[in-house]
Short mmCIF file of N, CA, C and O in Angstrom, two decimals:
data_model
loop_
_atom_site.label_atom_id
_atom_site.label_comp_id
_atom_site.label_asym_id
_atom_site.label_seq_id
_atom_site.Cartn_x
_atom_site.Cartn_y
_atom_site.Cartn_z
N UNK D 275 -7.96 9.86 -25.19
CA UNK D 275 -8.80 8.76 -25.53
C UNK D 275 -9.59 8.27 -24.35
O UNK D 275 -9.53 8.80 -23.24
N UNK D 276 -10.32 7.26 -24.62
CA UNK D 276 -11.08 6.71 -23.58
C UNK D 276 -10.42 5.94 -22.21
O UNK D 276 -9.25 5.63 -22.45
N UNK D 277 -10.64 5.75 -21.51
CA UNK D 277 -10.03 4.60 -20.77
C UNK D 277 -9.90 2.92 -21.17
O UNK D 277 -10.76 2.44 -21.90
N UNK D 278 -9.07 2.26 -20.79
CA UNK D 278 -9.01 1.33 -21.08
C UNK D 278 -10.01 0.15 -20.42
O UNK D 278 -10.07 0.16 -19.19
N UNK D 279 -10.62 -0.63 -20.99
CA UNK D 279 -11.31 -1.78 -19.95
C UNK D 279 -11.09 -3.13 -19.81
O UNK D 279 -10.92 -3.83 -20.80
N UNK D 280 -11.07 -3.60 -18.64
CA UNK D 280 -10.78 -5.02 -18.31
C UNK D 280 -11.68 -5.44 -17.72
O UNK D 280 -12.30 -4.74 -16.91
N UNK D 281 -12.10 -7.26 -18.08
CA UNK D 281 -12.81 -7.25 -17.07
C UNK D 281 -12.21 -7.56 -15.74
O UNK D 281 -11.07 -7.18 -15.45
N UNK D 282 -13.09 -8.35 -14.82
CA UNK D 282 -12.82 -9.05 -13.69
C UNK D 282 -11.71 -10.47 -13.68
O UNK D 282 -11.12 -10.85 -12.68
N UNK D 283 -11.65 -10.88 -14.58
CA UNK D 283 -10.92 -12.53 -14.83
C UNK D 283 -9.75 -12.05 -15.44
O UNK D 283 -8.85 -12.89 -15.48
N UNK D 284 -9.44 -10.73 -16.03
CA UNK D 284 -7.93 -10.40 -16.58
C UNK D 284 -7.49 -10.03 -15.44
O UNK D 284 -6.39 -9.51 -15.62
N UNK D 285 -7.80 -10.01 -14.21
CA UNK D 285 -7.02 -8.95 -13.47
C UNK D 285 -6.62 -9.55 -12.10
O UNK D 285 -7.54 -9.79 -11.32
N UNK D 286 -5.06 -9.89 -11.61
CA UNK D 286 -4.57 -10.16 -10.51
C UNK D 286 -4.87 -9.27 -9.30
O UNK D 286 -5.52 -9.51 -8.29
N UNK D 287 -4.22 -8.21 -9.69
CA UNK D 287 -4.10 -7.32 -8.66
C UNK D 287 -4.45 -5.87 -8.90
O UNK D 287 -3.70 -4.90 -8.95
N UNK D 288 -5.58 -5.95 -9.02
CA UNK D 288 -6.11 -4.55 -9.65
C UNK D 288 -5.85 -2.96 -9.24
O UNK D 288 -6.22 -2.07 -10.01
N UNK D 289 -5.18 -2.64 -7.96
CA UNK D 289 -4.43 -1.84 -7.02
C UNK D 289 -4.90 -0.71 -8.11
O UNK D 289 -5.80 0.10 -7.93
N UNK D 290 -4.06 -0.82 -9.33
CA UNK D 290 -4.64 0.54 -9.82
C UNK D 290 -5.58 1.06 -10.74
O UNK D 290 -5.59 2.20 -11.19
N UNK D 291 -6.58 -0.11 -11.05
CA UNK D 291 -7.73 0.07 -11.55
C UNK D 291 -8.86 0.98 -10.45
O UNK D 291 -8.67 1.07 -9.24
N UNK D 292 -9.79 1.48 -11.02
CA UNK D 292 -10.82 1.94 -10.92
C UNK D 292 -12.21 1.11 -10.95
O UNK D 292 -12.85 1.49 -11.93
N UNK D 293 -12.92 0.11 -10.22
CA UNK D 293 -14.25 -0.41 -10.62
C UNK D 293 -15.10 0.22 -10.96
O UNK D 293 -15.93 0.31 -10.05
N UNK D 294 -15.40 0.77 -11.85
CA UNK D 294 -16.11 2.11 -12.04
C UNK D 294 -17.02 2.39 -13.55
O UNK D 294 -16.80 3.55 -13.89
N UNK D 295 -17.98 1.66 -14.57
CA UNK D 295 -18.40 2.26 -15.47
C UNK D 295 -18.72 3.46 -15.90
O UNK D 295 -18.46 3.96 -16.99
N UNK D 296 -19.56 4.12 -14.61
CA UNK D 296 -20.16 5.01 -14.60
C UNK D 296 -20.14 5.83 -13.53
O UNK D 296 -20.61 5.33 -12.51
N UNK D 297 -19.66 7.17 -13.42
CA UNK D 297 -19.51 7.71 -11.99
C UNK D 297 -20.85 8.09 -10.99
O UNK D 297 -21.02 8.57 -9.87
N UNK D 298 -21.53 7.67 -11.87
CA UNK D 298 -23.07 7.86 -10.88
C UNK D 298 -23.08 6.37 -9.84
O UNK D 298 -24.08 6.07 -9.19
N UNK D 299 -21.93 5.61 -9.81
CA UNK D 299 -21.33 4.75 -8.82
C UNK D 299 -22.88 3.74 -8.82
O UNK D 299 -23.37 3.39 -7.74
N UNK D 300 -23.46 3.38 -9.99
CA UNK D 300 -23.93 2.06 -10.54
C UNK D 300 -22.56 1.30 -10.36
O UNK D 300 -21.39 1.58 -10.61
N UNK D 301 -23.52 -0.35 -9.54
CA UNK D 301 -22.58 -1.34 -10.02
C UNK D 301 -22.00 -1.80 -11.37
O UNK D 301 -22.69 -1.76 -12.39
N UNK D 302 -21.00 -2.14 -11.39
CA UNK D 302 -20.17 -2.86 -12.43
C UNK D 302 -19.13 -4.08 -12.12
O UNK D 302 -18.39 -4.37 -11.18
N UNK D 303 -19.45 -4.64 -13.36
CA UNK D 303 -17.95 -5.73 -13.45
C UNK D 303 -16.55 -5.31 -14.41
O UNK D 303 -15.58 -5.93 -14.84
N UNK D 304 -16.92 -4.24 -14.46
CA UNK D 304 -16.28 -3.92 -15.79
C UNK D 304 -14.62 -2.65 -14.46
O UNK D 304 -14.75 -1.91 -13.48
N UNK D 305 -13.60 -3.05 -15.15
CA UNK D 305 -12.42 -2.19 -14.56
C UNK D 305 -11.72 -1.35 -15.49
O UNK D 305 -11.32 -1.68 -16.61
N UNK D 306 -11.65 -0.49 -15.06
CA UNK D 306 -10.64 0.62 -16.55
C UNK D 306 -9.80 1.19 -15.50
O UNK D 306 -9.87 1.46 -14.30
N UNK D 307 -8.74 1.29 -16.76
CA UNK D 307 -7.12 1.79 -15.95
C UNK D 307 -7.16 3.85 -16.63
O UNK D 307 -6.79 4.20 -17.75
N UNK D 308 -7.42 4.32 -16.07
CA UNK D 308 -7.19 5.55 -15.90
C UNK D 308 -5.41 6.09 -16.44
O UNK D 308 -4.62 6.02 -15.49
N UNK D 309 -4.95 6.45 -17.40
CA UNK D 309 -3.57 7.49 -17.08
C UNK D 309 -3.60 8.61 -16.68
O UNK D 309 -4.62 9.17 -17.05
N UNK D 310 -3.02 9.16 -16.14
CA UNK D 310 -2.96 10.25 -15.30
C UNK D 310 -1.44 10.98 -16.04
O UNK D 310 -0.37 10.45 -16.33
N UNK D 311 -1.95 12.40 -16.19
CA UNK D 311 -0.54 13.29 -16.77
C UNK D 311 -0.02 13.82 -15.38
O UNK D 311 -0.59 13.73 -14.29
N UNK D 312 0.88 14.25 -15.61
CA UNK D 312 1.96 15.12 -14.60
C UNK D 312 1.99 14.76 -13.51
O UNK D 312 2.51 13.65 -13.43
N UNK D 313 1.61 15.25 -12.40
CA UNK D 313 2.34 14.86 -10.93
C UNK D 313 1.47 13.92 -10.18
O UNK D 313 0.32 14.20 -10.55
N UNK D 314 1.42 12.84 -9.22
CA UNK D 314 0.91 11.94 -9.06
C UNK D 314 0.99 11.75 -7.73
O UNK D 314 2.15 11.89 -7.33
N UNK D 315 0.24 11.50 -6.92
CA UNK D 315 0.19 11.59 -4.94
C UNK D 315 1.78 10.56 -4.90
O UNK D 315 2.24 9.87 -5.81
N UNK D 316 2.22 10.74 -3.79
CA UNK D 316 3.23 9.41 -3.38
C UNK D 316 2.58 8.30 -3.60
O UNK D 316 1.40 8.37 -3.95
N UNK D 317 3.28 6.96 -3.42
CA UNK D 317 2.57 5.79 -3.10
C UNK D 317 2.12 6.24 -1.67
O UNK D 317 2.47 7.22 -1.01
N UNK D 318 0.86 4.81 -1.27
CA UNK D 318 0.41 4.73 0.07
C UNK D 318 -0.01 3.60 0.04
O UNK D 318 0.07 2.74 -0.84
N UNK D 319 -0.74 3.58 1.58
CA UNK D 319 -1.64 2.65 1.92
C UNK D 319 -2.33 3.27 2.67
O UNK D 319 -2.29 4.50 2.78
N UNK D 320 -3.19 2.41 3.41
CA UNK D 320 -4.10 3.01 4.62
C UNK D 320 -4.41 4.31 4.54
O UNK D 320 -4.29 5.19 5.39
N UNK D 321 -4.73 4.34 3.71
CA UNK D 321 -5.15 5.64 3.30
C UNK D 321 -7.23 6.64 3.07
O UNK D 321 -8.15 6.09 2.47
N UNK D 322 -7.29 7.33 3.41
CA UNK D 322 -8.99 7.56 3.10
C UNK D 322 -9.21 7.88 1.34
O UNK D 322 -8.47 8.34 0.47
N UNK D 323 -10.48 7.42 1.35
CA UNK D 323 -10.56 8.16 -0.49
C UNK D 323 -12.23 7.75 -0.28
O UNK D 323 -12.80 6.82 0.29
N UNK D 324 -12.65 8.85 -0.98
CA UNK D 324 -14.11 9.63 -1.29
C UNK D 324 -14.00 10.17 -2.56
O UNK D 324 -12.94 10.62 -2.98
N UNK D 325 -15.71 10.13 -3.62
CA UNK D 325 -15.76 10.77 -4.30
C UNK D 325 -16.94 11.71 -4.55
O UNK D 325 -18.12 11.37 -4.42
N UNK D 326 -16.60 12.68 -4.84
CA UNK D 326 -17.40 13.82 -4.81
C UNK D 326 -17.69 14.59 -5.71
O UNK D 326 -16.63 15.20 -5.78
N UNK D 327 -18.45 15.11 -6.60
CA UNK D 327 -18.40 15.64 -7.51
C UNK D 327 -17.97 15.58 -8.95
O UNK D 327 -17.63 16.44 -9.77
N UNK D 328 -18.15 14.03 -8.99
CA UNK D 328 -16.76 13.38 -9.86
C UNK D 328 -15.72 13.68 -9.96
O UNK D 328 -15.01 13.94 -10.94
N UNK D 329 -15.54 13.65 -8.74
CA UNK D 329 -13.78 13.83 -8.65
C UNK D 329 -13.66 13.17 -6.90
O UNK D 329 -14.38 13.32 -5.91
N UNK D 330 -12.08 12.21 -7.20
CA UNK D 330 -11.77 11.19 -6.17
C UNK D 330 -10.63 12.28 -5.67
O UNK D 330 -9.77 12.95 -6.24
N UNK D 331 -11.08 12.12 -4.34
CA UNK D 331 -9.92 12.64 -3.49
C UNK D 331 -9.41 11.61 -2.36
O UNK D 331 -10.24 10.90 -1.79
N UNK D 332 -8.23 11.55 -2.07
CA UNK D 332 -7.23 10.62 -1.50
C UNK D 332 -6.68 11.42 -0.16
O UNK D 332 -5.94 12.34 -0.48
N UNK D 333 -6.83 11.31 0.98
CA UNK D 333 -6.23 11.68 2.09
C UNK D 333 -5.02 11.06 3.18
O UNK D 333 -5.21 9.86 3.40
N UNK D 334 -4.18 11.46 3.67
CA UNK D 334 -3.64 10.83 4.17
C UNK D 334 -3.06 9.34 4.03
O UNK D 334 -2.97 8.84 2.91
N UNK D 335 -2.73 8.77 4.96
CA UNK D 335 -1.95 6.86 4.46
C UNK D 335 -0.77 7.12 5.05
O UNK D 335 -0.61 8.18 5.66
N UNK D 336 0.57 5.84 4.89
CA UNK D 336 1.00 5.75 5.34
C UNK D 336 2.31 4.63 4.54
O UNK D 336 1.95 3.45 4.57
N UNK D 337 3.78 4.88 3.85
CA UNK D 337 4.17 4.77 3.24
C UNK D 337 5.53 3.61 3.98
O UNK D 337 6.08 4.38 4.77
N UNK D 338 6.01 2.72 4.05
CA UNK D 338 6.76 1.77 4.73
C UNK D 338 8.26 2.52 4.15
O UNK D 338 9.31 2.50 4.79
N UNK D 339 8.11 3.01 3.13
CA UNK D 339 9.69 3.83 3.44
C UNK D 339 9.80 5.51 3.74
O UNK D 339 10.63 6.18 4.35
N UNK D 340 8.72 5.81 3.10
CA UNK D 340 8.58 7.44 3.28
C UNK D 340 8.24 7.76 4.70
O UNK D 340 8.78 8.75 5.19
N UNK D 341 7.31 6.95 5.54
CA UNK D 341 6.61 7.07 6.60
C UNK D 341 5.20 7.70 6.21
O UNK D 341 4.73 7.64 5.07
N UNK D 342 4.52 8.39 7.47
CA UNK D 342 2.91 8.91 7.03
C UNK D 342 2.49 10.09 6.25
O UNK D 342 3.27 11.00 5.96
N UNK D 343 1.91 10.07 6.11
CA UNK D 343 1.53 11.29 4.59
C UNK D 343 0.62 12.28 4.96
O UNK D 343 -0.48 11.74 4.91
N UNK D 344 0.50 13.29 5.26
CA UNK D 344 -0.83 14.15 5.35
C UNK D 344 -1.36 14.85 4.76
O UNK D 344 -2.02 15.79 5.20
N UNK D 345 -1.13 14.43 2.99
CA UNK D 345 -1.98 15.46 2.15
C UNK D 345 -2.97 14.87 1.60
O UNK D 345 -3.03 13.64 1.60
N UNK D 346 -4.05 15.72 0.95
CA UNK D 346 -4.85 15.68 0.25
C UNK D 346 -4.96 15.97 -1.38
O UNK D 346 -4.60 17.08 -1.79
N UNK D 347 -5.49 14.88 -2.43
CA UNK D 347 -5.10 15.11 -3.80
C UNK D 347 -6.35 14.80 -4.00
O UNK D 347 -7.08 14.26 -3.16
N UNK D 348 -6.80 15.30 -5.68
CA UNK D 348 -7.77 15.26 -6.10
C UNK D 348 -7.44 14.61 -7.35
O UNK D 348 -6.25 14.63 -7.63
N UNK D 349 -8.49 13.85 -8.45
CA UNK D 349 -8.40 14.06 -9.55
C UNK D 349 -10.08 13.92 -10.13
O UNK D 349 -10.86 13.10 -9.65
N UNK D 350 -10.43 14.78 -11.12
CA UNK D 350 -11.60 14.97 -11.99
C UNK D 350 -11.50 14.17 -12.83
O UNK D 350 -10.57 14.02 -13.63
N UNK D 351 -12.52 13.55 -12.72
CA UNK D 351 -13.26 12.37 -14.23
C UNK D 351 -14.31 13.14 -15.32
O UNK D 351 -15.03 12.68 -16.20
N UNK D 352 -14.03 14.65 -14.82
CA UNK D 352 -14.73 14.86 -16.21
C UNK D 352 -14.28 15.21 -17.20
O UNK D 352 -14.74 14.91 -18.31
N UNK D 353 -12.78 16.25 -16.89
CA UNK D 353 -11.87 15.97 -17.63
C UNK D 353 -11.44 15.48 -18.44
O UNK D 353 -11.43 14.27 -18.22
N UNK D 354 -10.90 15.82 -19.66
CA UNK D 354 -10.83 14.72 -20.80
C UNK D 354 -9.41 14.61 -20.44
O UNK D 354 -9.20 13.40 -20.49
N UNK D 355 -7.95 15.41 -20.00
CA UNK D 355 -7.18 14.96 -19.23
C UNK D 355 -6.77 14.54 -17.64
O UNK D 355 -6.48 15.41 -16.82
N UNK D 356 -6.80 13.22 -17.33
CA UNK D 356 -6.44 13.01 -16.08
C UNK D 356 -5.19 13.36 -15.45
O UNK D 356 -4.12 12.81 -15.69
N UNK D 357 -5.43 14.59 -14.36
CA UNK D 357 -4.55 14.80 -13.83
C UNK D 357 -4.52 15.22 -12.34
O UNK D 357 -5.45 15.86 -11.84
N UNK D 358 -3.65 14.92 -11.79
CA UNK D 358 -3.90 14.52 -10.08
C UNK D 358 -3.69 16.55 -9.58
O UNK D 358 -3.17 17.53 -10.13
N UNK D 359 -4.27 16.36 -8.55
CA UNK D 359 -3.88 18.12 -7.88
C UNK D 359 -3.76 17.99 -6.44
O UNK D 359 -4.52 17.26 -5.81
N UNK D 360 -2.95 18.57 -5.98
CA UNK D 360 -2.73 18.59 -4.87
C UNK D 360 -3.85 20.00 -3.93
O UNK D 360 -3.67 21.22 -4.03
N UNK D 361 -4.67 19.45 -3.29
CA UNK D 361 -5.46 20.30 -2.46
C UNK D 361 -4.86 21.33 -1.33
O UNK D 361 -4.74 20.62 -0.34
N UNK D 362 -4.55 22.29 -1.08
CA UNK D 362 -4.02 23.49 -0.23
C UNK D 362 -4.83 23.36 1.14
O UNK D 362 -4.64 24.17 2.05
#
């Protein structure tokens, strides 16, 4: 199905929303929560993230119990299933 949308005034802590209508990265007020199937990066923080090709990739960060992280994950928004990949 589609993603879900919220706006701006439902949302405390949006951590895992997406601000995002449109991936041609036009502004929006509008937030949708993405699910994601199967395997999923660790938690982080401090972390890099870029998107490219419509698709967000996540690098590195740094985890207060795991310690620092040095991989790279991807996931595609064109996809009609969201699912995270780990980059080699």
């Amino acid at each position: 199905g589609s993603p879900k949308m919220y706006d701006e005034t439902s949302l405390k802590a949006p951590t895992r929303f997406l601000k995002q209508d449109k991936l041609d990265c036009q502004a929006s007020s509008n937030w949708y929560e993405y699910r994601c199937m199967g395997k999923c990066p660790d938690r982080r923080g401090y972390h890099a993230s870029f998107m490219y090709n419509n698709e967000l990739y996540i690098h590195g960060g740094h985890d207060i119990r795991e310690g620092t992280h040095d991989t790279l994950w991807k996931i595609s928004f064109v996809a009609k299933e969201y699912e995270w990949e780990k980059v080699q």
